[in-house]
Amino acid sequence: AIERTFSIIKPDATRRNLTGKINAIFEEAGLRIVAQKRIWMSRQQAKTFYAVHASRPFFHELVDYMCSGPVVVQVLEGENAVARNRELMGATDPAKAAEGTIRKLYGESIQANSVHGSDSPETAAAEIAYFFAGSEIVG
Ligand code: CMP
Protein backbone atom coordinates (compact mmCIF):
# COMPACT_ATOMS: atom_id res chain seq x y z
CA ALA A 1 0.00 0.00 0.00
CA ILE A 2 1.03 3.60 -0.50
CA GLU A 3 2.23 4.88 2.87
CA ARG A 4 3.90 7.89 4.36
CA THR A 5 6.87 7.87 6.68
CA PHE A 6 8.70 10.58 8.59
CA SER A 7 12.40 11.18 7.99
CA ILE A 8 15.07 13.42 9.48
CA ILE A 9 18.37 14.25 7.82
CA LYS A 10 20.42 14.78 10.99
CA PRO A 11 23.01 17.46 11.91
CA ASP A 12 26.03 15.33 10.97
CA ALA A 13 24.65 15.02 7.43
CA THR A 14 23.53 18.63 6.93
CA ARG A 15 26.96 19.79 8.20
CA ARG A 16 28.63 17.77 5.43
CA ASN A 17 26.17 19.08 2.80
CA LEU A 18 24.72 15.61 2.16
CA THR A 19 21.03 16.57 1.90
CA GLY A 20 20.93 16.20 -1.88
CA LYS A 21 22.82 12.90 -1.94
CA ILE A 22 20.49 11.41 0.68
CA ASN A 23 17.40 12.75 -1.09
CA ALA A 24 18.64 11.18 -4.35
CA ILE A 25 18.74 7.78 -2.60
CA PHE A 26 15.12 8.23 -1.48
CA GLU A 27 13.95 9.34 -4.91
CA GLU A 28 15.84 6.64 -6.81
CA ALA A 29 14.18 4.06 -4.54
CA GLY A 30 10.73 5.39 -5.51
CA LEU A 31 10.02 7.44 -2.39
CA ARG A 32 8.54 10.86 -3.08
CA ILE A 33 9.42 13.82 -0.84
CA VAL A 34 5.93 15.23 -0.25
CA ALA A 35 6.99 17.65 2.54
CA GLN A 36 10.36 18.99 3.60
CA LYS A 37 11.76 21.79 5.73
CA ARG A 38 15.10 22.72 7.24
CA ILE A 39 14.81 23.59 10.93
CA TRP A 40 17.02 24.00 13.96
CA MET A 41 15.31 21.91 16.64
CA SER A 42 14.84 23.35 20.09
CA ARG A 43 15.80 21.23 23.09
CA GLN A 44 12.12 20.92 23.93
CA GLN A 45 11.28 19.68 20.44
CA ALA A 46 14.09 17.13 20.53
CA LYS A 47 13.11 15.91 24.00
CA THR A 48 9.48 15.51 23.03
CA PHE A 49 10.31 13.87 19.71
CA TYR A 50 12.60 11.31 21.38
CA ALA A 51 10.52 10.95 24.57
CA VAL A 52 10.35 7.17 24.04
CA HIS A 53 14.12 7.09 24.71
CA ALA A 54 13.97 9.34 27.81
CA SER A 55 15.19 6.63 30.18
CA ARG A 56 18.10 5.52 27.97
CA PRO A 57 21.65 6.41 29.03
CA PHE A 58 22.24 8.16 25.70
CA PHE A 59 19.14 10.39 25.88
CA HIS A 60 20.78 13.61 27.08
CA GLU A 61 23.58 13.34 24.51
CA LEU A 62 21.06 12.51 21.80
CA VAL A 63 19.07 15.67 22.56
CA ASP A 64 22.27 17.79 22.54
CA TYR A 65 23.33 16.25 19.25
CA MET A 66 19.95 16.77 17.53
CA CYS A 67 20.13 20.46 18.50
CA SER A 68 23.77 20.86 17.42
CA GLY A 69 22.92 22.05 13.91
CA PRO A 70 20.17 22.22 11.32
CA VAL A 71 18.14 19.16 10.40
CA VAL A 72 15.85 18.50 7.44
CA VAL A 73 12.51 17.02 8.44
CA GLN A 74 10.62 15.26 5.68
CA VAL A 75 7.59 13.23 4.76
CA LEU A 76 8.35 10.44 2.29
CA GLU A 77 5.54 8.76 0.37
CA GLY A 78 5.54 5.51 -1.56
CA GLU A 79 4.83 1.80 -1.63
CA ASN A 80 5.55 0.41 1.88
CA ALA A 81 7.34 3.66 2.67
CA VAL A 82 8.07 2.85 6.33
CA ALA A 83 9.80 -0.47 5.65
CA ARG A 84 11.38 0.75 2.42
CA ASN A 85 12.96 3.71 4.18
CA ARG A 86 14.28 1.47 6.96
CA GLU A 87 15.95 -0.73 4.34
CA LEU A 88 17.52 2.32 2.72
CA MET A 89 18.79 3.63 6.10
CA GLY A 90 20.31 0.36 7.34
CA ALA A 91 21.02 -0.57 10.95
CA THR A 92 21.15 2.13 13.65
CA ASP A 93 24.88 1.54 14.13
CA PRO A 94 26.68 2.47 10.88
CA ALA A 95 29.32 -0.17 11.67
CA LYS A 96 26.59 -2.83 11.47
CA ALA A 97 24.67 -1.38 8.53
CA ALA A 98 24.58 -3.25 5.22
CA GLU A 99 26.64 -2.11 2.23
CA GLY A 100 24.99 0.62 0.20
CA THR A 101 22.71 1.83 2.98
CA ILE A 102 22.64 5.51 3.97
CA ARG A 103 24.07 4.87 7.42
CA LYS A 104 26.86 2.66 6.01
CA LEU A 105 27.68 5.28 3.38
CA TYR A 106 27.46 8.38 5.56
CA GLY A 107 26.95 7.59 9.27
CA GLU A 108 29.73 8.69 11.61
CA SER A 109 28.69 6.85 14.80
CA ILE A 110 25.72 5.14 16.42
CA GLN A 111 24.57 8.61 17.49
CA ALA A 112 25.57 10.65 14.43
CA ASN A 113 23.98 8.15 12.06
CA SER A 114 22.83 10.69 9.43
CA VAL A 115 19.12 9.83 9.26
CA HIS A 116 16.08 8.97 11.33
CA GLY A 117 13.08 7.08 9.97
CA SER A 118 9.80 6.05 11.60
CA ASP A 119 9.65 2.48 12.89
CA SER A 120 5.96 1.80 12.12
CA PRO A 121 3.04 3.40 10.27
CA GLU A 122 1.52 4.42 13.65
CA THR A 123 4.76 6.12 14.76
CA ALA A 124 5.02 7.73 11.33
CA ALA A 125 1.58 9.34 11.68
CA ALA A 126 2.47 10.76 15.11
CA GLU A 127 5.92 11.98 14.02
CA ILE A 128 4.55 13.61 10.86
CA ALA A 129 1.84 15.40 12.87
CA TYR A 130 4.45 16.65 15.35
CA PHE A 131 6.43 18.52 12.67
CA PHE A 132 3.99 19.24 9.84
CA ALA A 133 0.58 20.81 9.40
CA GLY A 134 -1.63 18.95 6.94
CA SER A 135 -1.42 21.91 4.57
CA GLU A 136 2.39 21.56 4.36
CA ILE A 137 2.16 18.04 2.92
CA VAL A 138 1.59 18.06 -0.82
CA GLY A 139 1.19 14.58 -2.25
P1 CMP B 1 17.17 7.13 15.57
O1 CMP B 1 16.78 6.12 14.57
O2 CMP B 1 16.90 8.56 15.28
O3 CMP B 1 16.51 6.77 16.98
C1 CMP B 1 17.10 7.05 18.22
C2 CMP B 1 18.48 7.61 18.08
O4 CMP B 1 19.27 7.51 19.26
C3 CMP B 1 19.27 6.80 17.06
O5 CMP B 1 18.79 7.00 15.78
C4 CMP B 1 20.68 7.30 17.34
O6 CMP B 1 20.91 8.60 16.81
C5 CMP B 1 20.63 7.39 18.86
N1 CMP B 1 21.14 6.17 19.50
C6 CMP B 1 20.61 4.94 19.47
N2 CMP B 1 21.34 4.08 20.19
C7 CMP B 1 22.37 4.78 20.68
C8 CMP B 1 23.47 4.46 21.50
N3 CMP B 1 23.65 3.21 21.96
N4 CMP B 1 24.33 5.44 21.83
C9 CMP B 1 24.13 6.70 21.37
N5 CMP B 1 23.10 7.07 20.58
C10 CMP B 1 22.23 6.12 20.25
PDB file of N, CA and C in Angstrom, residues 6-10 14 19 23 33-41 45 70-76 127-137:
ATOM      1  N   PHE A   6       8.029   9.352   8.186  1.00  0.00           N
ATOM      2  CA  PHE A   6       8.700  10.580   8.593  1.00  0.00           C
ATOM      3  C   PHE A   6      10.199  10.330   8.609  1.00  0.00           C
ATOM      4  N   SER A   7      10.935  11.298   8.097  1.00  0.00           N
ATOM      5  CA  SER A   7      12.396  11.176   7.993  1.00  0.00           C
ATOM      6  C   SER A   7      13.060  12.437   8.516  1.00  0.00           C
ATOM      7  N   ILE A   8      14.230  12.258   9.114  1.00  0.00           N
ATOM      8  CA  ILE A   8      15.065  13.421   9.482  1.00  0.00           C
ATOM      9  C   ILE A   8      16.461  13.208   8.907  1.00  0.00           C
ATOM     10  N   ILE A   9      16.950  14.206   8.190  1.00  0.00           N
ATOM     11  CA  ILE A   9      18.371  14.250   7.824  1.00  0.00           C
ATOM     12  C   ILE A   9      19.049  15.005   8.962  1.00  0.00           C
ATOM     13  N   LYS A  10      19.922  14.307   9.693  1.00  0.00           N
ATOM     14  CA  LYS A  10      20.423  14.777  10.986  1.00  0.00           C
ATOM     15  C   LYS A  10      21.587  15.768  10.844  1.00  0.00           C
ATOM     16  N   THR A  14      23.681  17.275   7.485  1.00  0.00           N
ATOM     17  CA  THR A  14      23.525  18.629   6.927  1.00  0.00           C
ATOM     18  C   THR A  14      24.867  19.375   6.988  1.00  0.00           C
ATOM     19  N   THR A  19      22.484  16.628   2.078  1.00  0.00           N
ATOM     20  CA  THR A  19      21.026  16.568   1.903  1.00  0.00           C
ATOM     21  C   THR A  19      20.645  16.055   0.512  1.00  0.00           C
ATOM     22  N   ASN A  23      18.683  12.645  -0.392  1.00  0.00           N
ATOM     23  CA  ASN A  23      17.398  12.747  -1.094  1.00  0.00           C
ATOM     24  C   ASN A  23      17.414  11.960  -2.409  1.00  0.00           C
ATOM     25  N   ILE A  33       9.323  12.874  -1.958  1.00  0.00           N
ATOM     26  CA  ILE A  33       9.424  13.823  -0.839  1.00  0.00           C
ATOM     27  C   ILE A  33       8.217  14.756  -0.936  1.00  0.00           C
ATOM     28  N   VAL A  34       7.187  14.484  -0.127  1.00  0.00           N
ATOM     29  CA  VAL A  34       5.933  15.234  -0.252  1.00  0.00           C
ATOM     30  C   VAL A  34       5.857  16.399   0.745  1.00  0.00           C
ATOM     31  N   ALA A  35       6.838  16.487   1.648  1.00  0.00           N
ATOM     32  CA  ALA A  35       6.985  17.648   2.539  1.00  0.00           C
ATOM     33  C   ALA A  35       8.434  17.668   3.004  1.00  0.00           C
ATOM     34  N   GLN A  36       8.956  18.882   3.175  1.00  0.00           N
ATOM     35  CA  GLN A  36      10.360  18.986   3.603  1.00  0.00           C
ATOM     36  C   GLN A  36      10.609  20.384   4.143  1.00  0.00           C
ATOM     37  N   LYS A  37      11.295  20.476   5.277  1.00  0.00           N
ATOM     38  CA  LYS A  37      11.764  21.786   5.734  1.00  0.00           C
ATOM     39  C   LYS A  37      13.020  21.650   6.575  1.00  0.00           C
ATOM     40  N   ARG A  38      13.858  22.687   6.474  1.00  0.00           N
ATOM     41  CA  ARG A  38      15.099  22.720   7.236  1.00  0.00           C
ATOM     42  C   ARG A  38      14.821  23.521   8.502  1.00  0.00           C
ATOM     43  N   ILE A  39      15.090  22.918   9.656  1.00  0.00           N
ATOM     44  CA  ILE A  39      14.815  23.587  10.930  1.00  0.00           C
ATOM     45  C   ILE A  39      16.002  23.385  11.877  1.00  0.00           C
ATOM     46  N   TRP A  40      16.077  24.231  12.876  1.00  0.00           N
ATOM     47  CA  TRP A  40      17.024  23.999  13.962  1.00  0.00           C
ATOM     48  C   TRP A  40      16.151  23.622  15.155  1.00  0.00           C
ATOM     49  N   MET A  41      16.193  22.375  15.569  1.00  0.00           N
ATOM     50  CA  MET A  41      15.312  21.906  16.640  1.00  0.00           C
ATOM     51  C   MET A  41      15.659  22.581  17.958  1.00  0.00           C
ATOM     52  N   GLN A  45      11.742  20.487  21.582  1.00  0.00           N
ATOM     53  CA  GLN A  45      11.277  19.679  20.436  1.00  0.00           C
ATOM     54  C   GLN A  45      11.995  18.327  20.398  1.00  0.00           C
ATOM     55  N   PRO A  70      21.454  22.364  12.022  1.00  0.00           N
ATOM     56  CA  PRO A  70      20.170  22.217  11.317  1.00  0.00           C
ATOM     57  C   PRO A  70      19.879  20.764  10.975  1.00  0.00           C
ATOM     58  N   VAL A  71      18.596  20.456  10.895  1.00  0.00           N
ATOM     59  CA  VAL A  71      18.143  19.159  10.395  1.00  0.00           C
ATOM     60  C   VAL A  71      17.138  19.422   9.274  1.00  0.00           C
ATOM     61  N   VAL A  72      16.900  18.412   8.458  1.00  0.00           N
ATOM     62  CA  VAL A  72      15.852  18.499   7.437  1.00  0.00           C
ATOM     63  C   VAL A  72      14.798  17.458   7.802  1.00  0.00           C
ATOM     64  N   VAL A  73      13.614  17.926   8.139  1.00  0.00           N
ATOM     65  CA  VAL A  73      12.505  17.017   8.439  1.00  0.00           C
ATOM     66  C   VAL A  73      11.690  16.833   7.161  1.00  0.00           C
ATOM     67  N   GLN A  74      11.233  15.601   6.957  1.00  0.00           N
ATOM     68  CA  GLN A  74      10.616  15.257   5.676  1.00  0.00           C
ATOM     69  C   GLN A  74       9.478  14.268   5.850  1.00  0.00           C
ATOM     70  N   VAL A  75       8.570  14.295   4.899  1.00  0.00           N
ATOM     71  CA  VAL A  75       7.590  13.227   4.759  1.00  0.00           C
ATOM     72  C   VAL A  75       7.876  12.543   3.426  1.00  0.00           C
ATOM     73  N   LEU A  76       8.087  11.237   3.487  1.00  0.00           N
ATOM     74  CA  LEU A  76       8.346  10.437   2.292  1.00  0.00           C
ATOM     75  C   LEU A  76       7.127   9.572   2.019  1.00  0.00           C
ATOM     76  N   GLU A 127       4.733  11.159  14.280  1.00  0.00           N
ATOM     77  CA  GLU A 127       5.925  11.980  14.022  1.00  0.00           C
ATOM     78  C   GLU A 127       5.644  13.040  12.955  1.00  0.00           C
ATOM     79  N   ILE A 128       4.911  12.646  11.913  1.00  0.00           N
ATOM     80  CA  ILE A 128       4.548  13.608  10.865  1.00  0.00           C
ATOM     81  C   ILE A 128       3.726  14.746  11.467  1.00  0.00           C
ATOM     82  N   ALA A 129       2.734  14.385  12.281  1.00  0.00           N
ATOM     83  CA  ALA A 129       1.842  15.396  12.872  1.00  0.00           C
ATOM     84  C   ALA A 129       2.593  16.315  13.827  1.00  0.00           C
ATOM     85  N   TYR A 130       3.675  15.823  14.420  1.00  0.00           N
ATOM     86  CA  TYR A 130       4.452  16.646  15.348  1.00  0.00           C
ATOM     87  C   TYR A 130       5.195  17.777  14.612  1.00  0.00           C
ATOM     88  N   PHE A 131       5.630  17.520  13.394  1.00  0.00           N
ATOM     89  CA  PHE A 131       6.433  18.524  12.674  1.00  0.00           C
ATOM     90  C   PHE A 131       5.707  19.226  11.531  1.00  0.00           C
ATOM     91  N   PHE A 132       4.625  18.647  11.014  1.00  0.00           N
ATOM     92  CA  PHE A 132       3.989  19.239   9.838  1.00  0.00           C
ATOM     93  C   PHE A 132       2.487  19.452  10.033  1.00  0.00           C
ATOM     94  N   ALA A 133       2.014  20.586   9.557  1.00  0.00           N
ATOM     95  CA  ALA A 133       0.580  20.810   9.403  1.00  0.00           C
ATOM     96  C   ALA A 133       0.136  20.069   8.137  1.00  0.00           C
ATOM     97  N   GLY A 134      -1.106  19.642   8.111  1.00  0.00           N
ATOM     98  CA  GLY A 134      -1.630  18.945   6.944  1.00  0.00           C
ATOM     99  C   GLY A 134      -1.409  19.732   5.654  1.00  0.00           C
ATOM    100  N   SER A 135      -1.551  21.054   5.750  1.00  0.00           N
ATOM    101  CA  SER A 135      -1.424  21.908   4.567  1.00  0.00           C
ATOM    102  C   SER A 135      -0.003  21.987   4.025  1.00  0.00           C
ATOM    103  N   GLU A 136       0.981  21.525   4.809  1.00  0.00           N
ATOM    104  CA  GLU A 136       2.386  21.562   4.355  1.00  0.00           C
ATOM    105  C   GLU A 136       2.772  20.303   3.594  1.00  0.00           C
ATOM    106  N   ILE A 137       1.872  19.310   3.589  1.00  0.00           N
ATOM    107  CA  ILE A 137       2.156  18.041   2.922  1.00  0.00           C
ATOM    108  C   ILE A 137       1.412  18.046   1.594  1.00  0.00           C
TER     109      ILE A 137
END
